[in-house]
Amino acid sequence: MPDKIQPTGLSASEELLARTFDHWREEFRSILESHRREIQDRLEKIEREIEKKSDKENVEVLVRSIYSDLHRHAEEIDRLHARVGSKMGTETMWKIVGLMLTIGSTVGGLIGFLIHLLLRTKS
């Protein structure tokens, strides 16, 4: 079944891919926002404990731990983003290869048809 061209100029499968990647992007943002809120809550709790306690060394260790977690989460999200980008690049490359093969086959068919007509008219 051939893909129908949508008003946006994209085929149905391209439109589905675009919606899928938009959904993934929203999920990544949701994950990031959730991590940010969690870390913010933990930092606020630590700040409240700093006000209550004079043991700043333990609090600093906790803060460093939270920043380490935040850095690890950021690296994890960067890796996920890179994987999604490479996947999308590979799919686009194969679509271009398929399009070029289709165009090449069409041009070859037309040239073959014209040669066949020229040979028939000369006979």
PDB file of C-alpha atoms in Angstrom:
ATOM      1  CA  MET A   1       0.000   0.000   0.000  1.00  0.00           C
ATOM      2  CA  PRO A   2       1.703   3.255  -1.043  1.00  0.00           C
ATOM      3  CA  ASP A   3       2.101   6.066   1.458  1.00  0.00           C
ATOM      4  CA  LYS A   4      -0.323   8.920   0.899  1.00  0.00           C
ATOM      5  CA  ILE A   5       1.160  12.396   0.892  1.00  0.00           C
ATOM      6  CA  GLN A   6      -0.167  14.444   3.799  1.00  0.00           C
ATOM      7  CA  PRO A   7      -0.878  18.199   3.571  1.00  0.00           C
ATOM      8  CA  THR A   8       2.413  18.767   5.429  1.00  0.00           C
ATOM      9  CA  GLY A   9       4.321  17.207   2.509  1.00  0.00           C
ATOM     10  CA  LEU A  10       5.289  14.095   4.496  1.00  0.00           C
ATOM     11  CA  SER A  11       4.203  10.554   3.760  1.00  0.00           C
ATOM     12  CA  ALA A  12       2.163   8.660   6.346  1.00  0.00           C
ATOM     13  CA  SER A  13       5.205   6.696   7.533  1.00  0.00           C
ATOM     14  CA  GLU A  14       7.305   9.863   7.836  1.00  0.00           C
ATOM     15  CA  GLU A  15       4.463  11.513   9.747  1.00  0.00           C
ATOM     16  CA  LEU A  16       4.327   8.494  12.094  1.00  0.00           C
ATOM     17  CA  LEU A  17       8.106   8.682  12.643  1.00  0.00           C
ATOM     18  CA  ALA A  18       7.879  12.411  13.347  1.00  0.00           C
ATOM     19  CA  ARG A  19       5.088  11.859  15.890  1.00  0.00           C
ATOM     20  CA  THR A  20       7.054   8.993  17.492  1.00  0.00           C
ATOM     21  CA  PHE A  21      10.198  11.116  17.858  1.00  0.00           C
ATOM     22  CA  ASP A  22       8.135  14.012  19.239  1.00  0.00           C
ATOM     23  CA  HIS A  23       6.617  11.629  21.792  1.00  0.00           C
ATOM     24  CA  TRP A  24      10.085  10.370  22.775  1.00  0.00           C
ATOM     25  CA  ARG A  25      11.334  13.952  23.080  1.00  0.00           C
ATOM     26  CA  GLU A  26       8.405  14.758  25.400  1.00  0.00           C
ATOM     27  CA  GLU A  27       9.204  11.675  27.493  1.00  0.00           C
ATOM     28  CA  PHE A  28      12.875  12.712  27.767  1.00  0.00           C
ATOM     29  CA  ARG A  29      11.807  16.198  28.851  1.00  0.00           C
ATOM     30  CA  SER A  30       9.436  14.681  31.397  1.00  0.00           C
ATOM     31  CA  ILE A  31      12.259  12.492  32.753  1.00  0.00           C
ATOM     32  CA  LEU A  32      14.568  15.504  32.935  1.00  0.00           C
ATOM     33  CA  GLU A  33      11.943  17.596  34.683  1.00  0.00           C
ATOM     34  CA  SER A  34      11.258  14.788  37.142  1.00  0.00           C
ATOM     35  CA  HIS A  35      14.984  14.474  37.924  1.00  0.00           C
ATOM     36  CA  ARG A  36      15.278  18.234  38.268  1.00  0.00           C
ATOM     37  CA  ARG A  37      12.347  18.381  40.728  1.00  0.00           C
ATOM     38  CA  GLU A  38      13.739  15.436  42.689  1.00  0.00           C
ATOM     39  CA  ILE A  39      17.169  17.017  42.935  1.00  0.00           C
ATOM     40  CA  GLN A  40      15.687  20.403  43.793  1.00  0.00           C
ATOM     41  CA  ASP A  41      13.659  18.807  46.592  1.00  0.00           C
ATOM     42  CA  ARG A  42      16.749  17.036  47.901  1.00  0.00           C
ATOM     43  CA  LEU A  43      18.755  20.269  47.823  1.00  0.00           C
ATOM     44  CA  GLU A  44      16.007  22.124  49.684  1.00  0.00           C
ATOM     45  CA  LYS A  45      15.928  19.363  52.299  1.00  0.00           C
ATOM     46  CA  ILE A  46      19.694  19.621  52.691  1.00  0.00           C
ATOM     47  CA  GLU A  47      19.470  23.389  53.036  1.00  0.00           C
ATOM     48  CA  ARG A  48      16.860  22.977  55.783  1.00  0.00           C
ATOM     49  CA  GLU A  49      19.172  20.507  57.529  1.00  0.00           C
ATOM     50  CA  ILE A  50      22.058  22.960  57.233  1.00  0.00           C
ATOM     51  CA  GLU A  51      19.963  25.513  59.070  1.00  0.00           C
ATOM     52  CA  LYS A  52      19.131  22.949  61.778  1.00  0.00           C
ATOM     53  CA  LYS A  53      22.561  21.361  62.130  1.00  0.00           C
ATOM     54  CA  SER A  54      26.041  22.694  62.396  1.00  0.00           C
ATOM     55  CA  ASP A  55      27.578  19.603  60.787  1.00  0.00           C
ATOM     56  CA  LYS A  56      28.268  21.160  57.382  1.00  0.00           C
ATOM     57  CA  GLU A  57      30.757  18.484  56.338  1.00  0.00           C
ATOM     58  CA  ASN A  58      28.069  15.790  56.130  1.00  0.00           C
ATOM     59  CA  VAL A  59      25.806  18.138  54.247  1.00  0.00           C
ATOM     60  CA  GLU A  60      28.565  18.951  51.756  1.00  0.00           C
ATOM     61  CA  VAL A  61      29.057  15.235  51.146  1.00  0.00           C
ATOM     62  CA  LEU A  62      25.324  14.915  50.446  1.00  0.00           C
ATOM     63  CA  VAL A  63      25.403  17.914  48.110  1.00  0.00           C
ATOM     64  CA  ARG A  64      28.370  16.471  46.207  1.00  0.00           C
ATOM     65  CA  SER A  65      26.489  13.176  45.930  1.00  0.00           C
ATOM     66  CA  ILE A  66      23.458  14.939  44.500  1.00  0.00           C
ATOM     67  CA  TYR A  67      25.569  16.847  41.977  1.00  0.00           C
ATOM     68  CA  SER A  68      27.232  13.568  41.020  1.00  0.00           C
ATOM     69  CA  ASP A  69      23.791  12.010  40.459  1.00  0.00           C
ATOM     70  CA  LEU A  70      22.737  15.001  38.398  1.00  0.00           C
ATOM     71  CA  HIS A  71      25.871  14.733  36.253  1.00  0.00           C
ATOM     72  CA  ARG A  72      25.323  10.999  35.756  1.00  0.00           C
ATOM     73  CA  HIS A  73      21.693  11.578  34.722  1.00  0.00           C
ATOM     74  CA  ALA A  74      22.778  14.277  32.273  1.00  0.00           C
ATOM     75  CA  GLU A  75      25.329  11.912  30.691  1.00  0.00           C
ATOM     76  CA  GLU A  76      22.701   9.174  30.468  1.00  0.00           C
ATOM     77  CA  ILE A  77      20.275  11.507  28.705  1.00  0.00           C
ATOM     78  CA  ASP A  78      23.018  12.673  26.330  1.00  0.00           C
ATOM     79  CA  ARG A  79      23.736   9.039  25.385  1.00  0.00           C
ATOM     80  CA  LEU A  80      20.025   8.388  24.781  1.00  0.00           C
ATOM     81  CA  HIS A  81      19.767  11.522  22.662  1.00  0.00           C
ATOM     82  CA  ALA A  82      22.806  10.473  20.609  1.00  0.00           C
ATOM     83  CA  ARG A  83      21.313   7.010  20.023  1.00  0.00           C
ATOM     84  CA  VAL A  84      18.006   8.479  18.862  1.00  0.00           C
ATOM     85  CA  GLY A  85      19.861  10.892  16.559  1.00  0.00           C
ATOM     86  CA  SER A  86      21.983   8.126  15.015  1.00  0.00           C
ATOM     87  CA  LYS A  87      18.917   5.911  14.534  1.00  0.00           C
ATOM     88  CA  MET A  88      17.080   8.701  12.765  1.00  0.00           C
ATOM     89  CA  GLY A  89      20.149   9.414  10.578  1.00  0.00           C
ATOM     90  CA  THR A  90      20.388   5.762   9.518  1.00  0.00           C
ATOM     91  CA  GLU A  91      16.713   5.580   8.600  1.00  0.00           C
ATOM     92  CA  THR A  92      16.967   8.790   6.582  1.00  0.00           C
ATOM     93  CA  MET A  93      20.006   7.419   4.707  1.00  0.00           C
ATOM     94  CA  TRP A  94      18.118   4.250   3.730  1.00  0.00           C
ATOM     95  CA  LYS A  95      15.137   6.300   2.560  1.00  0.00           C
ATOM     96  CA  ILE A  96      17.444   8.341   0.330  1.00  0.00           C
ATOM     97  CA  VAL A  97      19.055   5.166  -1.054  1.00  0.00           C
ATOM     98  CA  GLY A  98      15.602   3.747  -1.813  1.00  0.00           C
ATOM     99  CA  LEU A  99      14.548   6.955  -3.532  1.00  0.00           C
ATOM    100  CA  MET A 100      17.712   7.015  -5.673  1.00  0.00           C
ATOM    101  CA  LEU A 101      17.217   3.376  -6.689  1.00  0.00           C
ATOM    102  CA  THR A 102      13.614   4.094  -7.621  1.00  0.00           C
ATOM    103  CA  ILE A 103      14.578   7.112  -9.723  1.00  0.00           C
ATOM    104  CA  GLY A 104      17.439   5.186 -11.357  1.00  0.00           C
ATOM    105  CA  SER A 105      15.133   2.282 -12.217  1.00  0.00           C
ATOM    106  CA  THR A 106      12.541   4.645 -13.689  1.00  0.00           C
ATOM    107  CA  VAL A 107      15.113   6.456 -15.842  1.00  0.00           C
ATOM    108  CA  GLY A 108      16.601   3.129 -16.973  1.00  0.00           C
ATOM    109  CA  GLY A 109      13.134   1.871 -17.915  1.00  0.00           C
ATOM    110  CA  LEU A 110      12.395   5.001 -19.932  1.00  0.00           C
ATOM    111  CA  ILE A 111      15.717   4.785 -21.790  1.00  0.00           C
ATOM    112  CA  GLY A 112      15.111   1.106 -22.537  1.00  0.00           C
ATOM    113  CA  PHE A 113      11.609   1.905 -23.820  1.00  0.00           C
ATOM    114  CA  LEU A 114      12.936   4.706 -26.067  1.00  0.00           C
ATOM    115  CA  ILE A 115      15.672   2.445 -27.481  1.00  0.00           C
ATOM    116  CA  HIS A 116      13.085  -0.242 -28.137  1.00  0.00           C
ATOM    117  CA  LEU A 117      10.881   2.284 -29.978  1.00  0.00           C
ATOM    118  CA  LEU A 118      13.796   3.571 -32.047  1.00  0.00           C
ATOM    119  CA  LEU A 119      14.780   0.025 -33.058  1.00  0.00           C
ATOM    120  CA  ARG A 120      11.181  -0.793 -34.026  1.00  0.00           C
ATOM    121  CA  THR A 121      10.784   2.356 -36.131  1.00  0.00           C
ATOM    122  CA  LYS A 122      14.059   1.728 -38.008  1.00  0.00           C
ATOM    123  CA  SER A 123      12.986  -1.787 -38.943  1.00  0.00           C
TER     124      SER A 123
END
